[in-house]
XYZ file of C-alpha atoms in Angstrom:
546
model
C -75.378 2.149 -46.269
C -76.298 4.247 -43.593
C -77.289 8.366 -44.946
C -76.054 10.908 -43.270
C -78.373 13.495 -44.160
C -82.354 14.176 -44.342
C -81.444 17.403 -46.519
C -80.184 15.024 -49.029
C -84.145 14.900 -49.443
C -83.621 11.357 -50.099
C -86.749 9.329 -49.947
C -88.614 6.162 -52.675
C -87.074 4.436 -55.599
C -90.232 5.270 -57.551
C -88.149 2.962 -60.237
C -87.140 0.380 -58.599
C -84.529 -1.355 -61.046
C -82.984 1.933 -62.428
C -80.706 3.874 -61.250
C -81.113 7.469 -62.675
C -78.096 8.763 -64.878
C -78.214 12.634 -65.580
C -76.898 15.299 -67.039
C -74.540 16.877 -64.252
C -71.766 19.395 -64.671
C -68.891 20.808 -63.691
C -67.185 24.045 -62.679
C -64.385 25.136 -64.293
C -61.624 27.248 -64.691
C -63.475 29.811 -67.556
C -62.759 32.690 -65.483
C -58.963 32.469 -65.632
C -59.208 31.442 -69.423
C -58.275 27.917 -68.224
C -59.808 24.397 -70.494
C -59.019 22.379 -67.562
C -62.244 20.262 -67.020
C -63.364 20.813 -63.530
C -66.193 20.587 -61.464
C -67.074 21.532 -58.246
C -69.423 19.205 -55.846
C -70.735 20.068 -52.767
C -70.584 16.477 -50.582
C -72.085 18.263 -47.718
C -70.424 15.947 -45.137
C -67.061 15.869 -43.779
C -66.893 12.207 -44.042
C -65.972 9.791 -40.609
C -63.364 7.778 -42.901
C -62.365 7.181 -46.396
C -61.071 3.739 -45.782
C -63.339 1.149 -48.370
C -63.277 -1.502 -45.072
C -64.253 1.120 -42.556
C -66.882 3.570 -44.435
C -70.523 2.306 -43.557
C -71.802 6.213 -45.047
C -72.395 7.333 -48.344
C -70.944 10.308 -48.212
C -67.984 8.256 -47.673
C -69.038 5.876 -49.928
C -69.416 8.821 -52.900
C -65.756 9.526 -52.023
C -64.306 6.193 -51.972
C -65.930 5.355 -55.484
C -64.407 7.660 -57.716
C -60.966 6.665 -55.759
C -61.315 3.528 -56.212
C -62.772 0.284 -58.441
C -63.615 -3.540 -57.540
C -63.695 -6.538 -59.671
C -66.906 -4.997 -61.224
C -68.538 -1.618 -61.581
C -72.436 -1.333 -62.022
C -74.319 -0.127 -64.918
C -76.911 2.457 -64.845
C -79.108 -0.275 -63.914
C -76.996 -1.344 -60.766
C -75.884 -4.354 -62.825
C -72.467 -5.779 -62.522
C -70.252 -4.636 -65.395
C -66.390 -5.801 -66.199
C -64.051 -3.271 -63.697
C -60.493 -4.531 -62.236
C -61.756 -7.988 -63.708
C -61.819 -7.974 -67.492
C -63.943 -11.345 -66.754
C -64.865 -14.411 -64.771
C -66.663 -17.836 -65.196
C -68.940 -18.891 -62.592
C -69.190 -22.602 -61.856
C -72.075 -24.979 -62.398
C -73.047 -25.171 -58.754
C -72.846 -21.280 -58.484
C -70.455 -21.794 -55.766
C -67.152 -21.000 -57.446
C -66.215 -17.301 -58.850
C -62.753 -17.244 -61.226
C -61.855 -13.452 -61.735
C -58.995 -12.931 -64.405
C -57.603 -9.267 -63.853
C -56.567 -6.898 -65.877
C -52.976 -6.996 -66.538
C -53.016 -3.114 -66.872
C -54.294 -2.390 -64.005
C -52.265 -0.275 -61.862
C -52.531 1.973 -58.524
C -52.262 5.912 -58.224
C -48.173 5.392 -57.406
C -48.043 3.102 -60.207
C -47.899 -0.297 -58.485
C -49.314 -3.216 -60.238
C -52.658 -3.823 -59.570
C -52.873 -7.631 -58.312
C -54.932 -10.357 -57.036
C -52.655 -10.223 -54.277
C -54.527 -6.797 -53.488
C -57.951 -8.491 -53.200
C -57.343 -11.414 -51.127
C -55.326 -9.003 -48.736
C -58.158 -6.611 -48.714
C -60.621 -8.791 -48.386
C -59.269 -10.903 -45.099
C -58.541 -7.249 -44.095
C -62.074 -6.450 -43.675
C -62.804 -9.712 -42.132
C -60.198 -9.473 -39.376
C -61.565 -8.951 -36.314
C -59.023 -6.679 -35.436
C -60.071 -4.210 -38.284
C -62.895 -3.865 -36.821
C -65.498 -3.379 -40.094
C -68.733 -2.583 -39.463
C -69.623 -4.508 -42.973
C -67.755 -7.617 -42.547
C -70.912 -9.413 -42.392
C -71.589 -7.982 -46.137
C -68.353 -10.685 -46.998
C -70.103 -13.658 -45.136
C -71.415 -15.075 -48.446
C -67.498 -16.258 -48.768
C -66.793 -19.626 -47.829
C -64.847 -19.550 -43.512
C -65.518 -15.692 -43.844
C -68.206 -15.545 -40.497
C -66.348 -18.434 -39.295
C -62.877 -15.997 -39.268
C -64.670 -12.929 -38.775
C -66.354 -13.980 -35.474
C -62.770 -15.823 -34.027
C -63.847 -18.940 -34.423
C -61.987 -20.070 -37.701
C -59.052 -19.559 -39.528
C -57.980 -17.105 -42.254
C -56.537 -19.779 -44.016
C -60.061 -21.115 -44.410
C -61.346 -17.600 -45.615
C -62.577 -18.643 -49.568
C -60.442 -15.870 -51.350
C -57.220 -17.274 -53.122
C -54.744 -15.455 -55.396
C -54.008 -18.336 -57.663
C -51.516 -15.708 -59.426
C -51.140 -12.203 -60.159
C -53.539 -11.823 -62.421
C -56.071 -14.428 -61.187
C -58.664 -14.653 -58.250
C -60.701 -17.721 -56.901
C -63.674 -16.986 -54.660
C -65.347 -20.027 -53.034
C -69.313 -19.386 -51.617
C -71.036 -21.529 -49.122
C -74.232 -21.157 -51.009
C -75.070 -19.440 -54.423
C -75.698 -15.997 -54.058
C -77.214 -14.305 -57.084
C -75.956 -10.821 -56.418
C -72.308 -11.910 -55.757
C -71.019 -9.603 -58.641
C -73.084 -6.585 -57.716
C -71.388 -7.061 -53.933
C -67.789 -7.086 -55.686
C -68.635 -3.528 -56.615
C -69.630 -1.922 -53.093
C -66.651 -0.113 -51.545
C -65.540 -3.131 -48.845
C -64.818 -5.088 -51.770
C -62.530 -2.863 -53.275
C -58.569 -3.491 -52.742
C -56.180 -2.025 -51.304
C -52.204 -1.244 -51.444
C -50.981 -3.629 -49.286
C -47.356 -2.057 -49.052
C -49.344 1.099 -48.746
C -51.625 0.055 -45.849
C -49.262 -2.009 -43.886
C -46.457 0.245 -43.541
C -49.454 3.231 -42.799
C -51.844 2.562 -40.445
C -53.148 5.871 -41.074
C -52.734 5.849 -44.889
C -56.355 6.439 -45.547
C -56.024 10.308 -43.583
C -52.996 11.711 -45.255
C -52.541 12.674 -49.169
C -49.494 11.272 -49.811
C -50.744 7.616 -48.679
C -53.904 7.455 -50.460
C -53.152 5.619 -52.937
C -56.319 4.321 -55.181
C -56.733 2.021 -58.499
C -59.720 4.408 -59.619
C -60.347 6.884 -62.626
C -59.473 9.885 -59.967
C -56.876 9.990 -57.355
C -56.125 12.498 -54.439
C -53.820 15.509 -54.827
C -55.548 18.228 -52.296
C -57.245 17.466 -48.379
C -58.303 21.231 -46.942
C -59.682 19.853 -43.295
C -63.381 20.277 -42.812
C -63.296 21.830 -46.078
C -62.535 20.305 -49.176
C -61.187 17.083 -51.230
C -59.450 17.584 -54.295
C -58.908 14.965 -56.813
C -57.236 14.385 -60.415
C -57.673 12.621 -63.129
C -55.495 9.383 -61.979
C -53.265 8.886 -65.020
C -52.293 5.031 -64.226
C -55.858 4.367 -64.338
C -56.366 1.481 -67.310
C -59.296 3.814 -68.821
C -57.918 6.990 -68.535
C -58.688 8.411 -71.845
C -62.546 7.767 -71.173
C -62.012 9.813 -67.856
C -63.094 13.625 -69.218
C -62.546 15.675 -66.000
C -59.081 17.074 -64.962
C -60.332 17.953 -61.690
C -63.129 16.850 -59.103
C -63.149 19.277 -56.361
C -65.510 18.072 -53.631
C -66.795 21.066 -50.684
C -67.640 19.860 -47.411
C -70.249 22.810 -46.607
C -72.651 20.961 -44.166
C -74.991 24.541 -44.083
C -77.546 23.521 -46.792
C -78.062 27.798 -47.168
C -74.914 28.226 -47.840
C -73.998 25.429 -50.086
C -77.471 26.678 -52.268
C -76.023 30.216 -52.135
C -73.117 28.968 -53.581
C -74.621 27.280 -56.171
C -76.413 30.019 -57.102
C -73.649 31.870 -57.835
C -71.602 29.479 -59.807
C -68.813 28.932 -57.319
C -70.673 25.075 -57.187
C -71.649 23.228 -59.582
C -73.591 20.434 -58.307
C -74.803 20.362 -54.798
C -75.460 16.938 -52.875
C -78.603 18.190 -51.400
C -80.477 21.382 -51.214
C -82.851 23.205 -48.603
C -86.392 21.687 -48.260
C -87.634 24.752 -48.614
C -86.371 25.547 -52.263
C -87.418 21.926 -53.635
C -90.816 22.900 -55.562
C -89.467 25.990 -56.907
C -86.140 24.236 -57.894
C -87.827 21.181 -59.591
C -90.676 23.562 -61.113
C -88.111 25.245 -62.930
C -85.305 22.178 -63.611
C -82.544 23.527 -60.891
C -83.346 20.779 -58.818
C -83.312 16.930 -60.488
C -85.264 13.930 -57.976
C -83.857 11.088 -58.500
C -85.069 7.559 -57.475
C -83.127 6.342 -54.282
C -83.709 3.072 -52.787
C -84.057 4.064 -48.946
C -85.545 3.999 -45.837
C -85.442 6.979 -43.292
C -86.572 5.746 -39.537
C -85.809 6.311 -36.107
C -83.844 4.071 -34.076
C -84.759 2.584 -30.956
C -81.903 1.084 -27.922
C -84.128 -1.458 -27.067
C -81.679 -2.986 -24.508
C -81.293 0.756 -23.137
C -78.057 1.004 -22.659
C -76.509 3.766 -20.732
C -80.439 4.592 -19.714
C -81.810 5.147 -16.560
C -83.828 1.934 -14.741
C -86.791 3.685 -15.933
C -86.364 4.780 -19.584
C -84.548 1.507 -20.510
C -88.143 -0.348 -18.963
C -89.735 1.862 -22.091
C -87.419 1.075 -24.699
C -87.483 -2.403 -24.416
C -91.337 -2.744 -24.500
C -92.083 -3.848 -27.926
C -95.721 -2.327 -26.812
C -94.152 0.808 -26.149
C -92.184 0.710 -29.409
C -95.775 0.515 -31.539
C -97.351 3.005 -30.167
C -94.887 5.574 -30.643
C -94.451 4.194 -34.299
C -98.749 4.750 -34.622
C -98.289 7.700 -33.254
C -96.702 9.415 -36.095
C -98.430 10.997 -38.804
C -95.791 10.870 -41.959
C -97.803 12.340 -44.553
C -97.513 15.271 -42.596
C -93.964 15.180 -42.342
C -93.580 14.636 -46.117
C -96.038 17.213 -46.978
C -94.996 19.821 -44.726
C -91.634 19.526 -43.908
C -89.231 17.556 -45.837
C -91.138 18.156 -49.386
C -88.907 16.232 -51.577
C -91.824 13.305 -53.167
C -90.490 11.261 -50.358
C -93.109 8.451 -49.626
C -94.446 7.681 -46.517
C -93.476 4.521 -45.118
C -95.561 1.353 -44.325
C -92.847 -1.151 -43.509
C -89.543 -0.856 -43.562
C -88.087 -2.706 -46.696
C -88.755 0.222 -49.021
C -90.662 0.334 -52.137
C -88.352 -0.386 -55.340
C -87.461 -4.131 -55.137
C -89.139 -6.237 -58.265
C -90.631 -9.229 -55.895
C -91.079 -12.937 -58.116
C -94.636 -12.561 -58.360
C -94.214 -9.125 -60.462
C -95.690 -6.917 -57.515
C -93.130 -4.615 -55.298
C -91.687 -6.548 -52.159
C -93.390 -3.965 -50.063
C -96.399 -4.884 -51.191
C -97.436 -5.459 -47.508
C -98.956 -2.734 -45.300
C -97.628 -3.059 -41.892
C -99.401 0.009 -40.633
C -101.211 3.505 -41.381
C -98.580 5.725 -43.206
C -101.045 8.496 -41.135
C -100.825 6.883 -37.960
C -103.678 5.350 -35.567
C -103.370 7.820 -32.383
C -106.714 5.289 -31.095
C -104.703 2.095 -31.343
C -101.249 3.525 -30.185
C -103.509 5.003 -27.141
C -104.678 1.657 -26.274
C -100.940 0.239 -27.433
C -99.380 2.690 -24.518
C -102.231 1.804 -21.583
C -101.731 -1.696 -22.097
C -98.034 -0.759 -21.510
C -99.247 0.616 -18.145
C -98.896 4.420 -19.077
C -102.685 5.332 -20.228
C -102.299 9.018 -21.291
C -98.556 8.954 -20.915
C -98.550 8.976 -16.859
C -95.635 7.571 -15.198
C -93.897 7.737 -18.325
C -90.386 9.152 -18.672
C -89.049 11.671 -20.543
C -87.278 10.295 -24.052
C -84.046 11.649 -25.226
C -84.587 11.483 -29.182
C -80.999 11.522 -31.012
C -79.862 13.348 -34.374
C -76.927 14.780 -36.394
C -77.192 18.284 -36.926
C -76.571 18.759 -40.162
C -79.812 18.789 -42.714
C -83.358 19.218 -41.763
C -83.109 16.286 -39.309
C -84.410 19.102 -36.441
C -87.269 19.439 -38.021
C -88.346 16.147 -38.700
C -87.210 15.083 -34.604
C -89.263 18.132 -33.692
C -92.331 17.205 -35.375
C -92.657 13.657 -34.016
C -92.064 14.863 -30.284
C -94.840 17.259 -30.987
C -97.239 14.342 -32.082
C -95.760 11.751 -29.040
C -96.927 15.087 -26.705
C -99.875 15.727 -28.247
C -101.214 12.165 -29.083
C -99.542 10.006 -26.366
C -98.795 12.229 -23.574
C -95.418 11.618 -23.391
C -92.077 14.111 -23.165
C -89.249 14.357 -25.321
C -85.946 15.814 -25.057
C -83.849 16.715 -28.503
C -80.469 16.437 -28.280
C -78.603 16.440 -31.317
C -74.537 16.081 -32.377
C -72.088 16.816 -34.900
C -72.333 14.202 -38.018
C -68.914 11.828 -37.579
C -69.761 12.454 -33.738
C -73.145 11.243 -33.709
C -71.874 7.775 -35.887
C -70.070 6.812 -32.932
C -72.369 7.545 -30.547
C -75.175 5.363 -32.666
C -72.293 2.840 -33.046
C -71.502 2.458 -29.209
C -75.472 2.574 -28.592
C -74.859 5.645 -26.191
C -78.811 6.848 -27.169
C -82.054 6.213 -26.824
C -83.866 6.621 -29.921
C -82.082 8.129 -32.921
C -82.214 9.067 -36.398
C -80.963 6.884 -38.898
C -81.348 6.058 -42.582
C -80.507 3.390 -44.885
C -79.696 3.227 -48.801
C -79.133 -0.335 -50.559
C -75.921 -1.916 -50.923
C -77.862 -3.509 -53.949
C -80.936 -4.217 -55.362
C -82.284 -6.900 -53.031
C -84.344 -7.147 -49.616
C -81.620 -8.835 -48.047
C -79.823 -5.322 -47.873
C -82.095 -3.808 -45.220
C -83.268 -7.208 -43.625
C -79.928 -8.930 -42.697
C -78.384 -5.556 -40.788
C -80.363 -6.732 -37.601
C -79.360 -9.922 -37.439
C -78.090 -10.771 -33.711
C -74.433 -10.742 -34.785
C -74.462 -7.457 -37.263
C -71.990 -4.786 -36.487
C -74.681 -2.267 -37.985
C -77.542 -3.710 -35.575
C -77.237 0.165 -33.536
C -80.863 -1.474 -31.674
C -79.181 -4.100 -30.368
C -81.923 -6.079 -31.209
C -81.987 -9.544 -30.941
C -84.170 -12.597 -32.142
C -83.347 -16.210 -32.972
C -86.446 -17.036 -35.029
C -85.144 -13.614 -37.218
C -82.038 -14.683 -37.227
C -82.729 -18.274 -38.282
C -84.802 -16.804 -41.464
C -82.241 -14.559 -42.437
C -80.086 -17.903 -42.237
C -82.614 -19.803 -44.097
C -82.432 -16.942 -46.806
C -78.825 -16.789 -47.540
C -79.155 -20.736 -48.567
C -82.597 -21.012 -49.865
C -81.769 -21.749 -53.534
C -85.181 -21.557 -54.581
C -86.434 -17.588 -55.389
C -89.721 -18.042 -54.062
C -89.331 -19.754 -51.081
C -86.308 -17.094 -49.928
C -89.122 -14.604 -50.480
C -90.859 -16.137 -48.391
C -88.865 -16.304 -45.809
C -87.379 -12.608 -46.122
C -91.396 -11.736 -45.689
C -90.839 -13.665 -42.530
C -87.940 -12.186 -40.911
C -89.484 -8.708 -41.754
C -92.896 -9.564 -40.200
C -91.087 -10.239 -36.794
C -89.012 -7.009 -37.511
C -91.862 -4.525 -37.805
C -93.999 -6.799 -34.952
C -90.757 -5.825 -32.582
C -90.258 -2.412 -33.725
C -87.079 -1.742 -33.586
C -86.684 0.303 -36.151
C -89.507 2.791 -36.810
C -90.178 3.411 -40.779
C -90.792 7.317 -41.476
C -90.509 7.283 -44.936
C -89.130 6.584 -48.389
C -86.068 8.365 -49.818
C -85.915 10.387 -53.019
C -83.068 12.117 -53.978
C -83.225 15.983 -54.908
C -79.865 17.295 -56.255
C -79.110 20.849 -57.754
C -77.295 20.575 -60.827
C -76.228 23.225 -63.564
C -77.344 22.581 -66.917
C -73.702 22.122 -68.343
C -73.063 19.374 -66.301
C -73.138 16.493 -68.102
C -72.893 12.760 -67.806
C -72.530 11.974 -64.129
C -74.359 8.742 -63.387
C -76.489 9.189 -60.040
C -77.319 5.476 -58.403
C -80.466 4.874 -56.958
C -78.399 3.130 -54.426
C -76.875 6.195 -53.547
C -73.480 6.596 -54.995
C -72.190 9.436 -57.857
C -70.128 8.526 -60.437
C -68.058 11.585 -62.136
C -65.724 9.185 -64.067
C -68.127 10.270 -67.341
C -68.780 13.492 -66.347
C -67.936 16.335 -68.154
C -68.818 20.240 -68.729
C -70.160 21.335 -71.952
C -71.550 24.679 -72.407
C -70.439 27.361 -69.505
């Protein structure tokens, strides 16, 4: 899921298997002599859609899963727990999923909460005419690529409400994270009464209408979501906060100085340059994220001029700039969160068979080789950066992301010779502009869907709506094939090793590092579960203490 922020300091998943759950808190209402539980996050986005089929952030994502539930929910060990589906069997062959429902289930407006919902939600996000970036995510499903792509039906689509309260899921080949996927936000249903008489239901109070533990009741524009305990929710009584109140302050400053004085009470991310202080003295809490943060690069050049598009689509070109970046620096000096620098691009955090870390492999010198991407650039036909052209390097503004972009144009001037123009754009903005690959190289960062290497790996297949390089290679996109059927665990490993030895020999993607994630939290905060895959859950949360 892609992160929209380097100030969420996000960098490793120093445990790769856990996802961290803390003590986090909540502002409330003590001055006014209320009880009322509430606290007060600051998202730090103003999120590009709250739709589960269109979000592809996590700040959306963050949003959408305290809104909303799937079949399952995950554990504090990303695990797939019992959600909307109270349980399931799972044929022999690993092929067939049978999801019985709960029966009292219900949405925000107090509709019935059906299999209906799922099946309609599901083909939603595999209609091409929706238009979801993370259809591919549903491809597992039996005629779901086939439909998604045009050239099937959605009567074919594996996803069948045998009743109300009952949902069949065929699979064209076992998939052993199937119930962890049931839990990321394009699984989740939807109201279909709600969405189809609304086609903007997902922008508008009234019309958001969610099965969750919390449900809508306030949207300030560009400056703050309100939710409520959602009192059709089956598990209401577990549900501790009255209110969740989350600020969309994208000035990290500001949102600190805010938290400072109590008007927040948890803050999504905090200035580099209070980090050591604020975990020296426990107002900051790191938590393991499993993450990559790398540039981007348009390798087809798009939109580019004759000359700049020549660069971009010299895989030559490509590694040298990569070598060319010193990322201990970067971590060290700039972003300062224990972010680790990167030496491939699956991150560190995935248990592989053999008991070592899938990133096992060193790809290249987290420091750099300024020598070798010298000799990488000549051989290019640009010795010491002559005849090159000047780059335009992409970011959102929001975050430290300035500082980061700044540093590595300094070190592709100083080591390579070459210029570089900044340029950066307004966070939903700059999506869009990633989307439509109207850049050259960007920014861009990505947190698991799960815990698996398959996450990172199969987003540049040839036919991914979230492939913003527009890269393309058969042999990659015949392993990642290969993968998704291989049955036996070694021999998919294998092959995933494959696909990403071909990825980081192209370059499309250039690693930088790691994510962590540093979060300021007040000490009466309690219980909010923090996934190393990104997402916050509030629905345990509570404030003790203020």
């Amino acid at each position: 899921m892609k992160m929209s922020k380097l100030k969420k300091a996000l960098a490793l998943v120093v445990a790769a298997t856990i996802s961290a759950t803390l003590l986090v808190g909540c502002g409330d209402d003590s001055k006014s002599g209320s009880n009322e539980q509430v606290l007060t996050y600051n998202l730090g986005a103003d999120s590009k859609t709250l739709d589960p089929a269109l979000n592809t952030a996590v700040d959306g994502g963050i949003v959408i899963v305290n809104a909303f539930e799937g079949l399952c929910r995950t554990d504090e060990k990303d695990k797939a727990i019992e959600g909307g589906a109270k349980s399931w069997t799972i044929s022999d062959d690993g092929l067939t999923y049978t999801f019985n429902l709960r029966e009292d289930a219900k949405w925000s407006n107090g509709d019935a909460v059906t299999a209906h919902d799922y099946e309609y939600a599901w083909k939603r996000v595999l209609n091409p005419e929706t238009g979801a970036e993370y259809a591919y995510q549903m491809y597992y499903i039996e005629g779901a690529e086939a439909y998604n792509t045009g050239e099937g039906s959605v009567d074919a689509v594996g996803v069948k409400a045998i009743d109300d309260y009952t949902l069949e899921v065929k699979l064209h080949s076992p998939t052993s994270y199937f119930l962890e996927l049931t839990a990321f936000p394009c699984y989740f249903p939807v109201n279909k009464k709600v969405v189809e008489a609304d086609s903007e239901w997902a922008t508008k109070v009234d019309t958001y209408v969610s099965n969750g533990p919390f449900k809508m009741s306030e949207w300030n524009m560009k400056d703050s979501l309100v939710f409520v305990k959602n009192d059709n929710y089956y598990n209401k009584e577990e549900v501790k906060l009255d209110k969740l109140v989350m600020k969309m302050v994208l000035d990290e400053t500001s949102a600190y100085a805010s938290f400072q004085s109590g008007d927040f009470d948890m803050i999504e991310s905090v200035p580099s340059s209070q980090i050591e202080a604020g975990l020296a003295d426990g107002t900051f809490v790191k938590y393991p994220n499993l993450g990559t943060y790398f540039l981007v690069v348009n390798v087809n050049g798009d939109n580019a001029s004759d000359d700049v598009k020549k660069v971009l689509s010299d895989s030559k070109v490509r590694k040298a700039l990569n070598l060319a970046i010193d990322r201990e620096s970067i971590v060290k000096n700039i972003t300062k969160g224990g972010q680790i620098p990167a030496h491939s691009y699956v991150p560190e955090g995935i248990p592989s068979n053999d008991g070592e870390d899938f990133a096992s492999k060193e790809y290249f010198n987290p420091s750099g080789d300024v020598k070798e991407a010298q000799a990488l650039l000549a051989e290019a036909g640009y010795e010491n950066g002559q005849g090159f052209p000047t780059i335009t390097l992409l970011y959102n503004q929001e975050g430290d992301h300035g500082s980061v972009m700044q540093a590595i144009a300094d070190m592709w001037k100083k080591n390579l010779g070459i210029n570089v123009s900044l340029s950066q754009q307004e966070w939903k903005v700059f999506q869009t502009t990633r989307t439509q690959k109207k850049y050259q190289i960007a920014r861009h960062g990505w947190s698991g869907d799960y815990v698996d290497p398959m996450t990172f790996l199969e987003m540049w297949t040839s036919s991914s709506a979230l492939n913003d390089a527009g890269f393309s290679n058969a042999e990659y996109d015949e392993l990642i094939s290969e993968a998704i059927s291989e049955m036996d665990a070694t021999k998919r490993e294998e092959l995933l090793h494959k696909a990403e030895d071909i990825l980081m020999d192209e370059m499309p993607a250039i690693p930088l590092y790691y994510y962590t994630k540093v979060k300021g939290i007040k000490p009466y905060v309690k219980d909010v579960q923090v996934s190393q895959l990104g997402f916050v859950y509030f629905d345990k949360a509570y404030i003790d203490g203020k």
